[in-house]
mmCIF file of C-alpha atoms in Angstrom:
data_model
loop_
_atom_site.group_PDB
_atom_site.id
_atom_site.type_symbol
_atom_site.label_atom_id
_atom_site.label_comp_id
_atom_site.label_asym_id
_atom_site.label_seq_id
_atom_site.Cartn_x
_atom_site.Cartn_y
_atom_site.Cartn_z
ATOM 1 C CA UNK A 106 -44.327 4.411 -18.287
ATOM 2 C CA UNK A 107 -43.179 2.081 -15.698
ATOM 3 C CA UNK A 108 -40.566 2.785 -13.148
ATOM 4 C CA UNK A 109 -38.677 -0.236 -11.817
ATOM 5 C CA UNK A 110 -36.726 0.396 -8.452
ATOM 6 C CA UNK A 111 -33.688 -2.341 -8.521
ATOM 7 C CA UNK A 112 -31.999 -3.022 -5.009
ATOM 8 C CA UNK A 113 -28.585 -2.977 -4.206
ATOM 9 C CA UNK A 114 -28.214 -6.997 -4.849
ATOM 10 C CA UNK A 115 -30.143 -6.647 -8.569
ATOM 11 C CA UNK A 116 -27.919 -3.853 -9.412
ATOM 12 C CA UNK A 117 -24.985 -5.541 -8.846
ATOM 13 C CA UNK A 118 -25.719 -9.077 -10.753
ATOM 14 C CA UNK A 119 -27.116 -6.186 -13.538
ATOM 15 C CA UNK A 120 -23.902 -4.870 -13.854
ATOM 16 C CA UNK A 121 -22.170 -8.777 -13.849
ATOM 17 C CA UNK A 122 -24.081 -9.849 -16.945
ATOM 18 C CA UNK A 123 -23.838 -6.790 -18.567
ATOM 19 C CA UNK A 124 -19.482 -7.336 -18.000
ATOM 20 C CA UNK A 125 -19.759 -10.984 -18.603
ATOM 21 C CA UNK A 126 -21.374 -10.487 -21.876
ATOM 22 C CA UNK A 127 -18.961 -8.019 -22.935
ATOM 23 C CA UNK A 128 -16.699 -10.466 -22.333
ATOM 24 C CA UNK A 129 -18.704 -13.294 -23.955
ATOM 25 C CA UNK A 130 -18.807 -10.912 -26.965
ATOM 26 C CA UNK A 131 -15.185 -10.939 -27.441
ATOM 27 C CA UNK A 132 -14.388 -14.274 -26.979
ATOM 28 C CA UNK A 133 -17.109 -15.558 -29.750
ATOM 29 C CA UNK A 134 -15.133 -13.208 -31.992
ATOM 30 C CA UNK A 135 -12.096 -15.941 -31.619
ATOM 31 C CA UNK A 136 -13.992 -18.698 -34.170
ATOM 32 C CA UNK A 137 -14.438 -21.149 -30.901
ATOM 33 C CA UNK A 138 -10.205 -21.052 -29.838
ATOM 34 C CA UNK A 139 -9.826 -21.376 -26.428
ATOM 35 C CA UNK A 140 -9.697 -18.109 -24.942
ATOM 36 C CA UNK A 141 -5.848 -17.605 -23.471
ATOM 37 C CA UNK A 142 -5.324 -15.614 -19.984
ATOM 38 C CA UNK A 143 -2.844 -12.873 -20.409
ATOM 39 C CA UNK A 144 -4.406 -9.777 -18.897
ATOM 40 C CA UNK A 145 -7.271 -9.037 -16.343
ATOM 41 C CA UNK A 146 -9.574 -8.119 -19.252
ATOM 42 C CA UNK A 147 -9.354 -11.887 -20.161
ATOM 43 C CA UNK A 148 -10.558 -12.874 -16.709
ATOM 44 C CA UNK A 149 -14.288 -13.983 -16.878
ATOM 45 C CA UNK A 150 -17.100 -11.779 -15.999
ATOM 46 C CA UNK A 151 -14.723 -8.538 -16.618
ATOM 47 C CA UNK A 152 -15.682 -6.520 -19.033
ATOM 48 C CA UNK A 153 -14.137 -2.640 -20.097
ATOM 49 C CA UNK A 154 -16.243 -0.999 -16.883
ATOM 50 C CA UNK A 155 -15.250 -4.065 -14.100
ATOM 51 C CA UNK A 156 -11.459 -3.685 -16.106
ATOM 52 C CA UNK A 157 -11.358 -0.122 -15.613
ATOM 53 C CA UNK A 158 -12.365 0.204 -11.588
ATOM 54 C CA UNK A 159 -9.960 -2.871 -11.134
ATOM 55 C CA UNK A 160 -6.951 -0.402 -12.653
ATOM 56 C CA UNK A 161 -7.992 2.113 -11.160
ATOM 57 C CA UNK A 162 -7.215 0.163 -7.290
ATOM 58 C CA UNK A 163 -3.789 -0.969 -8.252
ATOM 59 C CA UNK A 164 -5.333 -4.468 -9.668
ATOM 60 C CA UNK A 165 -4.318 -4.395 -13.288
ATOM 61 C CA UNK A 166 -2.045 -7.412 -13.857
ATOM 62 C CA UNK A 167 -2.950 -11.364 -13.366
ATOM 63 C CA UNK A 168 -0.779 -11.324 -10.135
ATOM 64 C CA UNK A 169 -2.624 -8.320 -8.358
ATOM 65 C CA UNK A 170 -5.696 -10.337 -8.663
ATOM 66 C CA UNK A 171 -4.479 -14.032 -7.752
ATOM 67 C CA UNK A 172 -2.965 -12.679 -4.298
ATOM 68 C CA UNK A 173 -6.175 -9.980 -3.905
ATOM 69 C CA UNK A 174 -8.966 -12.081 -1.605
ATOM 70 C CA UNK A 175 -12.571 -12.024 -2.692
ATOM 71 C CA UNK A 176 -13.570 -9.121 -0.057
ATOM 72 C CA UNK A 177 -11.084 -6.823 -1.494
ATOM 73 C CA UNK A 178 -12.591 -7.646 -5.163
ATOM 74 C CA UNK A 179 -15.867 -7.218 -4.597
ATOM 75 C CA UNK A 180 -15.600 -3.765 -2.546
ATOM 76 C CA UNK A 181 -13.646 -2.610 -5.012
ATOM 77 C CA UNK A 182 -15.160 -3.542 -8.343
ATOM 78 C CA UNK A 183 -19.033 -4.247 -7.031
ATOM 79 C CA UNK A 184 -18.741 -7.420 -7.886
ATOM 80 C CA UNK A 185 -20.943 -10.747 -6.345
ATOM 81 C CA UNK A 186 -18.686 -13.098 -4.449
ATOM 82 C CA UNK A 187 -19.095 -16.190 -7.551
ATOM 83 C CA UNK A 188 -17.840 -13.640 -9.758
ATOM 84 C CA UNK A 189 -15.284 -12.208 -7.481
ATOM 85 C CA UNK A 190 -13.920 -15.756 -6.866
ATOM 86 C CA UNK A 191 -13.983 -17.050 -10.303
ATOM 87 C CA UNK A 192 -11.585 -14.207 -11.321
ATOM 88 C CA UNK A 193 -9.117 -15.051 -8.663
ATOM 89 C CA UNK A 194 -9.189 -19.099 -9.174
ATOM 90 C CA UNK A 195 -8.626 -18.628 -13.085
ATOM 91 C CA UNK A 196 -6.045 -16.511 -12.763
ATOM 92 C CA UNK A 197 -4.558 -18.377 -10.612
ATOM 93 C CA UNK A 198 -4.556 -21.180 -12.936
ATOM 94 C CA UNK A 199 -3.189 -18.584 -15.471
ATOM 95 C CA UNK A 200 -0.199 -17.948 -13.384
ATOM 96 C CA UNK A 201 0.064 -21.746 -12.076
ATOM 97 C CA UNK A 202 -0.051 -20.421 -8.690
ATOM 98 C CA UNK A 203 0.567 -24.308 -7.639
ATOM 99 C CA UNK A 204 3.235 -26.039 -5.609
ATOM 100 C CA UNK A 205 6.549 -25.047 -7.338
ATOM 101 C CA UNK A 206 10.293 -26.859 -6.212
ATOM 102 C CA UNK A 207 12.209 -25.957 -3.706
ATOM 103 C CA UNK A 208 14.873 -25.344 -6.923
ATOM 104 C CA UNK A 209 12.759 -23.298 -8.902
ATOM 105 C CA UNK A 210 12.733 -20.696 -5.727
ATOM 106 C CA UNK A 211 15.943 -21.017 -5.096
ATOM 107 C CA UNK A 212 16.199 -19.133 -9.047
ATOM 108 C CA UNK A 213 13.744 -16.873 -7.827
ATOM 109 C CA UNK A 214 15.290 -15.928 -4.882
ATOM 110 C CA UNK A 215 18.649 -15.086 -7.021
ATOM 111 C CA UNK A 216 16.763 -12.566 -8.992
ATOM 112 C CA UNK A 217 16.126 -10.428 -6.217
ATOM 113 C CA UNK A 218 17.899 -7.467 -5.908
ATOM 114 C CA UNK A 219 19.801 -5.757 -2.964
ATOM 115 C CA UNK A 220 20.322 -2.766 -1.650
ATOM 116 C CA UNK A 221 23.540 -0.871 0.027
ATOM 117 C CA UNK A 222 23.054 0.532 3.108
ATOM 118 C CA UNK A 223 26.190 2.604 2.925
ATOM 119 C CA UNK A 224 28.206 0.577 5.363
ATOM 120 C CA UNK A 225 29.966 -2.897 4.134
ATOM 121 C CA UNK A 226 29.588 -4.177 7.679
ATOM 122 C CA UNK A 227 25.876 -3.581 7.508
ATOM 123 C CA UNK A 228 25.776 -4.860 3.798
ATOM 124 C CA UNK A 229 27.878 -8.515 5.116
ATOM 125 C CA UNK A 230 25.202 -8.352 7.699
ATOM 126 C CA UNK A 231 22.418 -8.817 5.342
ATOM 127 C CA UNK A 232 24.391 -10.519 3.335
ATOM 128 C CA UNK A 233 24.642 -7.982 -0.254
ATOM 129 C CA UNK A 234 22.057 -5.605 1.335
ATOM 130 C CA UNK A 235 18.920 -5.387 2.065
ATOM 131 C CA UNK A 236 16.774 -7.188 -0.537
ATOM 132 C CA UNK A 237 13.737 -6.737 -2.469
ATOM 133 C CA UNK A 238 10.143 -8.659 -1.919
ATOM 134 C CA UNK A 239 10.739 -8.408 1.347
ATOM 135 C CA UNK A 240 9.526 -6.145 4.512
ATOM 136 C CA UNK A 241 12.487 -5.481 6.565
ATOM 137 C CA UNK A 242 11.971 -4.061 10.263
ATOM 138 C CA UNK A 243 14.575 -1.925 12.003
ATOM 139 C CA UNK A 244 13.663 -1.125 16.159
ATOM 140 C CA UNK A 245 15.327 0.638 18.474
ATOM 141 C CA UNK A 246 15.023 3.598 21.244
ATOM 142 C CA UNK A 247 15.529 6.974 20.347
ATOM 143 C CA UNK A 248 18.793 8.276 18.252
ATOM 144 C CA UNK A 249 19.813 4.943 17.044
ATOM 145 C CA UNK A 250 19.651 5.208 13.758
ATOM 146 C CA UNK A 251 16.329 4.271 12.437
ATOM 147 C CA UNK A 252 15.611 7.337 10.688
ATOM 148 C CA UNK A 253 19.120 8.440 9.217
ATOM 149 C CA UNK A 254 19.190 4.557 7.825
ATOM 150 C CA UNK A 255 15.746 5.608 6.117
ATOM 151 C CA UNK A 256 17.344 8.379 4.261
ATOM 152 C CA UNK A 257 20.285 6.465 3.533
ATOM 153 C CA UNK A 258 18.422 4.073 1.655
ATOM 154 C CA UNK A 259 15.962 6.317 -0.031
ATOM 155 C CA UNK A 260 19.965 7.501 -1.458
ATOM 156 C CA UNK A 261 21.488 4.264 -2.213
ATOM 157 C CA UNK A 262 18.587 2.921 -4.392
ATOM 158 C CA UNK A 263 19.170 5.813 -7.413
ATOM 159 C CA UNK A 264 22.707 3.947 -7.937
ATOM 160 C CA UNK A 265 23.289 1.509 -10.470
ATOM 161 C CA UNK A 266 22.778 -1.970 -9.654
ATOM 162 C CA UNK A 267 26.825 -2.770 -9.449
ATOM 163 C CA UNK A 268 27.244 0.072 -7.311
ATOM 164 C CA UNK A 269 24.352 -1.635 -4.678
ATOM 165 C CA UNK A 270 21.480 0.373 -5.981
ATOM 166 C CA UNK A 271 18.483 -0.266 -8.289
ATOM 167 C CA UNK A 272 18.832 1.502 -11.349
ATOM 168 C CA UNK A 273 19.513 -0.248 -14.559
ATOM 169 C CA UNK A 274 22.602 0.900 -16.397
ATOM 170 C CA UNK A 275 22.097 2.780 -19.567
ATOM 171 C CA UNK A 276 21.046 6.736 -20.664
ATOM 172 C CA UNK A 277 17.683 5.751 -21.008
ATOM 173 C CA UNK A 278 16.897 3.678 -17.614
ATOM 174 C CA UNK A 279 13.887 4.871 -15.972
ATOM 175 C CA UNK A 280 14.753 6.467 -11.911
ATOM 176 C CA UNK A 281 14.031 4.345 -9.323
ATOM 177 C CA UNK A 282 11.449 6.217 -6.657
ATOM 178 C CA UNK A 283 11.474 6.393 -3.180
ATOM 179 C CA UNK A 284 8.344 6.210 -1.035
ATOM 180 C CA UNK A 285 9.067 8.127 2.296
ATOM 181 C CA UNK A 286 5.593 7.788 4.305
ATOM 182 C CA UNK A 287 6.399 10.363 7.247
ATOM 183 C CA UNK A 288 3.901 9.882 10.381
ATOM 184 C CA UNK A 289 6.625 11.064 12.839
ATOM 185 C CA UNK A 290 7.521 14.658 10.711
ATOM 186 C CA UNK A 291 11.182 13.218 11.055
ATOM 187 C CA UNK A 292 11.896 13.859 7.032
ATOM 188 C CA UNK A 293 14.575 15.998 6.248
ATOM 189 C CA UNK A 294 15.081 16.883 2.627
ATOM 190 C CA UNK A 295 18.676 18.506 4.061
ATOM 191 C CA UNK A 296 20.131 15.205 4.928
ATOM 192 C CA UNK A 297 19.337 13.749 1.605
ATOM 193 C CA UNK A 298 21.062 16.245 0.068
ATOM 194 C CA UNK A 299 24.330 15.674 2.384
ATOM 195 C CA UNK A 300 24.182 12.240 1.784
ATOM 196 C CA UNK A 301 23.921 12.154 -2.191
ATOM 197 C CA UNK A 302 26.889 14.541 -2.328
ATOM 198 C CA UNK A 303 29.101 11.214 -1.495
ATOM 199 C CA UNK A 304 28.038 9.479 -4.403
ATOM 200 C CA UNK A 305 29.604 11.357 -7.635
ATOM 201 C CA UNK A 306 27.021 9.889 -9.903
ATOM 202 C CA UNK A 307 24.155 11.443 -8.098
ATOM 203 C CA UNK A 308 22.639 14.733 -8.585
ATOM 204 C CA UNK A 309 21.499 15.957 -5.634
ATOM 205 C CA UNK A 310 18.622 17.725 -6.948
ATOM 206 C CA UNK A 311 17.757 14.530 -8.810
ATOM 207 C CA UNK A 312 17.846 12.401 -5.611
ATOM 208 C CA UNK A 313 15.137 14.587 -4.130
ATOM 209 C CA UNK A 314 13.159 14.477 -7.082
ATOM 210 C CA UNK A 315 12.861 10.738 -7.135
ATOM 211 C CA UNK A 316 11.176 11.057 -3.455
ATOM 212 C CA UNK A 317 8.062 11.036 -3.086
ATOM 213 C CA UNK A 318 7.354 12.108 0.538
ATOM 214 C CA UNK A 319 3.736 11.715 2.460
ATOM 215 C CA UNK A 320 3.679 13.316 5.731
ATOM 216 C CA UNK A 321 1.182 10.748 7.671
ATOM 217 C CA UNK A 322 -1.497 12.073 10.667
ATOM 218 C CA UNK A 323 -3.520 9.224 11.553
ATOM 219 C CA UNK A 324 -3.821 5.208 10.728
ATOM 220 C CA UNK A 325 -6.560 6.103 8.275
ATOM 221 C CA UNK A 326 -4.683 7.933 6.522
ATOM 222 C CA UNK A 327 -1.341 5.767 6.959
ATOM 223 C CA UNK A 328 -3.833 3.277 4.650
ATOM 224 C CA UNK A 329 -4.920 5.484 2.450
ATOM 225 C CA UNK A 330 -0.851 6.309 1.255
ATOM 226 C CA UNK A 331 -0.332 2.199 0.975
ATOM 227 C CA UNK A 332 -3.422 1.758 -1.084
ATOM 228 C CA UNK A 333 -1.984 4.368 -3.127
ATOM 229 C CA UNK A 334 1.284 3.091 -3.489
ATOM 230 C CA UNK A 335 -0.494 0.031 -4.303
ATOM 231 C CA UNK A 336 -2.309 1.578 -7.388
ATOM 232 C CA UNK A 337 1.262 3.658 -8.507
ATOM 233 C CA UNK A 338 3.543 0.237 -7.791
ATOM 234 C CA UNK A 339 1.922 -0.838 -11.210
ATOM 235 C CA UNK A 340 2.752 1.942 -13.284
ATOM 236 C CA UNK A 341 5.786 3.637 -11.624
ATOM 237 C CA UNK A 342 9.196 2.320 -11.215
ATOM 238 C CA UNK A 343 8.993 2.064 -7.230
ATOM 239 C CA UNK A 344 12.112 0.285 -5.810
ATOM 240 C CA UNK A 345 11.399 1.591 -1.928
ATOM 241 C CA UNK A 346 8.707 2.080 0.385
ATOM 242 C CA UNK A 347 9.840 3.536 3.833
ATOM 243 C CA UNK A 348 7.385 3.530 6.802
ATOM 244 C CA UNK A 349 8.989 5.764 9.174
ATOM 245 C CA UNK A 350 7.113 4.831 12.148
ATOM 246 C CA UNK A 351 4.888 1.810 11.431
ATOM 247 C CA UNK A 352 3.490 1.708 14.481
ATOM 248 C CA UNK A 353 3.646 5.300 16.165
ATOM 249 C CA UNK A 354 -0.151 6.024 15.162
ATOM 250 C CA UNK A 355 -1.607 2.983 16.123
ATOM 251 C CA UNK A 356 0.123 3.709 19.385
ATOM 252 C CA UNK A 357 -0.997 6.934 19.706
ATOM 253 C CA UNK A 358 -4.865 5.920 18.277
ATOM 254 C CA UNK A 359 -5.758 3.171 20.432
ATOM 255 C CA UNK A 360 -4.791 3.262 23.999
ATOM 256 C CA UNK A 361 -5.676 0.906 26.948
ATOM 257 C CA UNK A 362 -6.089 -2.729 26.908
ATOM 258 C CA UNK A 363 -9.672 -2.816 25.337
ATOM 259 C CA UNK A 364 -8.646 -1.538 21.990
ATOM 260 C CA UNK A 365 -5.671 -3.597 21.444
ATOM 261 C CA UNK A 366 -7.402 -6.359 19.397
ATOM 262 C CA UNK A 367 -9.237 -3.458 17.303
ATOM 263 C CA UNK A 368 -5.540 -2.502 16.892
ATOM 264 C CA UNK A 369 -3.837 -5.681 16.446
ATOM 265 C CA UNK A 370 -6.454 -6.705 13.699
ATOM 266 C CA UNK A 371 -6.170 -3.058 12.221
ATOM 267 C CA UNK A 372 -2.358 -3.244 12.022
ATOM 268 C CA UNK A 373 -2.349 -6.696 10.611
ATOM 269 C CA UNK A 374 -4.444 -5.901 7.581
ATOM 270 C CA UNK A 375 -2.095 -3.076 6.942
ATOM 271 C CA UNK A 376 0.862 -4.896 7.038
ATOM 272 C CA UNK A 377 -0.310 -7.885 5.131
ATOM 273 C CA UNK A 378 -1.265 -4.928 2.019
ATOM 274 C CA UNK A 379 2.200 -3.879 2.501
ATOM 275 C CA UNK A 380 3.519 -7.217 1.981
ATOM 276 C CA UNK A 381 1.424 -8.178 -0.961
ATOM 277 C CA UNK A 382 2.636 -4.723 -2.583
ATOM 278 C CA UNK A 383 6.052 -5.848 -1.577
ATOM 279 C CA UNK A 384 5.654 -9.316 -3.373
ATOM 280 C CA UNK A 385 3.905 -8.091 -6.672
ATOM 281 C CA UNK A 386 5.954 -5.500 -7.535
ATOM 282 C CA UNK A 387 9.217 -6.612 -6.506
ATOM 283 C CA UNK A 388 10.050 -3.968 -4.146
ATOM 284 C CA UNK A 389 11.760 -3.298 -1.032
ATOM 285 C CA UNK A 390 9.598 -1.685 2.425
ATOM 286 C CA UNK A 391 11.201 -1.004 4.995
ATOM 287 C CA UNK A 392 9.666 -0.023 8.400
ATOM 288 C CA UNK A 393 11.063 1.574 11.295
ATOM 289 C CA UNK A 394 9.823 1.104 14.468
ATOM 290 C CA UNK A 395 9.706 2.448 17.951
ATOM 291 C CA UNK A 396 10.056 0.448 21.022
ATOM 292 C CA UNK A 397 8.741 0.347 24.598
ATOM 293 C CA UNK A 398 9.441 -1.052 28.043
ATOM 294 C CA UNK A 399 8.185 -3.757 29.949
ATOM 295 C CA UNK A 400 8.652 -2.651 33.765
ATOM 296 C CA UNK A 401 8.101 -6.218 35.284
ATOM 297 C CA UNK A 402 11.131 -7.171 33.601
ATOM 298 C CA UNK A 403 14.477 -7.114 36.395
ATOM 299 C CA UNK A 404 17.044 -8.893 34.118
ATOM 300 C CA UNK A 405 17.874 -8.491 30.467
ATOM 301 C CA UNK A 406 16.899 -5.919 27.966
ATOM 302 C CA UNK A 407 13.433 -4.305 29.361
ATOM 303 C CA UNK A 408 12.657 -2.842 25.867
ATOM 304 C CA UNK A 409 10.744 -4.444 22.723
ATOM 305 C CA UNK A 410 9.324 -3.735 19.877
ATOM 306 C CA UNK A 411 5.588 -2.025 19.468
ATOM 307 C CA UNK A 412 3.323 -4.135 17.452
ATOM 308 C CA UNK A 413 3.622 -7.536 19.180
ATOM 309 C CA UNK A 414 3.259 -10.868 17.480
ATOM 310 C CA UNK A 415 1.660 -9.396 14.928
ATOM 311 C CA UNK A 416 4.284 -7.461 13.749
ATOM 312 C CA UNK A 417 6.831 -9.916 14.531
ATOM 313 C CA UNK A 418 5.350 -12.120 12.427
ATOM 314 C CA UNK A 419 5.132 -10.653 9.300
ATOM 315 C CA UNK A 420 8.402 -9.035 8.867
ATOM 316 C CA UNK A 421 10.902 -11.387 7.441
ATOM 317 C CA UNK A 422 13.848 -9.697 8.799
ATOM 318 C CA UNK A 423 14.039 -8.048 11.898
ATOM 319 C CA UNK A 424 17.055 -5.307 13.090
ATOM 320 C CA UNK A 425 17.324 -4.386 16.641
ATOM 321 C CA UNK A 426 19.269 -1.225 16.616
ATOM 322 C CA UNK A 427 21.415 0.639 19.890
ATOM 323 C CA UNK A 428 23.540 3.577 20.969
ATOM 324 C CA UNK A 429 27.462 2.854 21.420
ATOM 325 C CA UNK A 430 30.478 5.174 21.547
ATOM 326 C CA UNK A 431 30.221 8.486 20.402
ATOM 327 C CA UNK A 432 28.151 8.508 16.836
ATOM 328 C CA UNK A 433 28.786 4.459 16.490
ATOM 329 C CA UNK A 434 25.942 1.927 16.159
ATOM 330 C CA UNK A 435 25.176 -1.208 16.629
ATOM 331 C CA UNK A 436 22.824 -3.092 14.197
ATOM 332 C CA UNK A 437 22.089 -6.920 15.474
ATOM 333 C CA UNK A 438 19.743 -9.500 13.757
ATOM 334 C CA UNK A 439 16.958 -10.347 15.804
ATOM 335 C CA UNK A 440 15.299 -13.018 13.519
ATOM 336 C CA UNK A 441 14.893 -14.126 9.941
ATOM 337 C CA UNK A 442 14.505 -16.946 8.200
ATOM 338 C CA UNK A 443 17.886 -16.703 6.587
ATOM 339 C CA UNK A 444 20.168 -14.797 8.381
ATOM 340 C CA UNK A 445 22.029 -15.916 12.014
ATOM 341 C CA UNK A 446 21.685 -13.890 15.138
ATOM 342 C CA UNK A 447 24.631 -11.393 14.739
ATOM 343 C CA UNK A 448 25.890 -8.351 14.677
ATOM 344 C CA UNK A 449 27.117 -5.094 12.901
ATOM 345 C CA UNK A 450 29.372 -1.614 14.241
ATOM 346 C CA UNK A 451 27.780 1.240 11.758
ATOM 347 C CA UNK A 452 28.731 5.134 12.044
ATOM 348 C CA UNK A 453 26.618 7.732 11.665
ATOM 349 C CA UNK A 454 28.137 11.024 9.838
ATOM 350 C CA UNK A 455 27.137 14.618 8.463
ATOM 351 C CA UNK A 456 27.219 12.413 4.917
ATOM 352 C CA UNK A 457 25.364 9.315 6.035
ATOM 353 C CA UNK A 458 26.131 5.510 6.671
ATOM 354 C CA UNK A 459 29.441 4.660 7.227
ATOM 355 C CA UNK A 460 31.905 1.767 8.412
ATOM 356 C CA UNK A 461 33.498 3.186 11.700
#
């Protein structure tokens, strides 16, 4: 008997025939009609084994797979780059990922949803809330109100949709979740509790069961959670995904000046998952962040934001957040492609967000 050692390369246009015969199979089965997209199994060269890994990494609709890139595909599934790229272009095509009118996203765009904050004057700010398919980025120096806005929203989105939450009305609407990635061990289950006792349509006990918390150590691991919430987004009903710091590991990881492009580069991958999750699954993320100062700087405010261009970049709204009075705060817009420079007086109380 003859034992034939296959290398890495074999194995892997092996396991491509063997899928795109599977598929072939199927679609011979369809007396010569033009085989119609509608799932990932339809794609070509994906049979029931490539289908299955693809689910298993979050990739288990047509849009998953038209935004994924052909790196992601093929480390994921073992799949050859032709193969890899053939999936994305048809379903692509499926989805008519083409130019669309500047009217037809204007519709779009009135779809999304938006979330209370607790305070109308932070709510006019935004203008309805914060809104979905979006990452929004709130900075500041200690004790302004990055964190207690975190667990104000992880609150607000259990509320029905009138009431500026997420939830559709009816007895049998699926909870909305709350993803609370902790890599600062600032998560209090105590304050959620305070602040759900203001709404009287929220239980409390309910609240906190609808959030799922992941206490974060490193920027491995701060991946790891968003590839998972990438693979959940499909199945659960996520409306929220705090990062409460985005940026304190990667701080804390890579010091000096010769790591920051390993850091930069490492960051923006990360936040560009977080945005495609974001996108796909019509959700809202949003990230606090810390800040730091700039000593060479005599005149104006010597603090910004960690992260740099690269995080300035990606978020489409930006909040720059600082101490007033007493327990008052001051929310102001520092850039977005919608929303003037202005801002917002919020209060911070034993039951959450409120106007002053």
């Amino acid at each position: 008997m003859r034992i034939v050692t296959l290398s890495m390369e074999d194995e892997l246009e092996l396991m491509e025939l063997i899928d795109e015969e599977e598929t072939d199979n199927g679609t011979e089965q369809k007396s010569g009609k033009e085989k119609k997209i509608e799932a990932i199994n339809d794609l070509p060269g994906v049979g029931p084994t490539t289908a299955k890994k693809l689910s298993e990494n979050g990739y288990d609709s047509l849009m998953s797979v038209a935004a994924a890139s052909v790196a992601q595909l093929t480390s994921i599934a073992s799949l050859g780059e032709k193969t890899a790229q053939k999936m994305i272009e048809t379903a692509r095509l499926a989805l008519n990922l083409s130019f669309t009118s500047a009217e037809k996203i204007l519709d779009q765009r009135h779809k999304l949803l938006r979330i209370t904050t607790g305070s109308q004057a932070l709510d006019e700010l935004f203008r309805g809330g914060v809104e979905t398919n979006s990452l929004t980025e709130f900075y500041g120096e200690f004790r302004t109100g990055k964190t207690q806005l975190a667990h104000q929203m992880c609150v607000t989105i259990q509320l029905l949709r009138e009431e500026g939450g997420l939830k559709e009305a009816g007895k049998k609407s699926e909870p909305v979740k709350a993803i609370y990635i902790d890599t600062e061990g600032t998560f209090r289950p105590e304050r959620i509790i305070a602040m759900a006792q203001r709404y009287p349509s929220l239980d409390p006990q309910e609240v906190l069961k609808n959030i799922l918390v992941g206490r974060c150590y490193n920027t491995d691991h701060q991946i790891a959670l968003i590839d998972k919430v990438g693979k959940d987004s499909q199945s659960e009903n996520i409306g929220l995904i705090i990062i409460d710091s985005l940026t304190s590991h990667f701080r804390a990881e890579y010091i000096g000046r010769g790591t920051l492009a390993e850091r930069q580069q490492k960051l923006n991958q990360h936040i560009h998952a977080i945005l495609r999750i974001a996108e796909v699954s019509n959700l809202a993320v949003v990230a606090t962040n810390q800040v730091h100062a700039k000593p060479d700087q005599f005149f104006g405010d010597p603090t910004a934001p960690v992260g740099g261009h690269v995080v300035a970049h990606a978020a489409q709204t930006r909040v720059m957040l600082r101490k007033s009075k007493g327990n008052r705060r001051i929310a102001r817009i520092a850039d977005s492609p919608l929303l003037p420079e202005s801002e917002a007086v919020f209060t911070i109380t034993e039951e959450g967000i409120f106007d002053p």
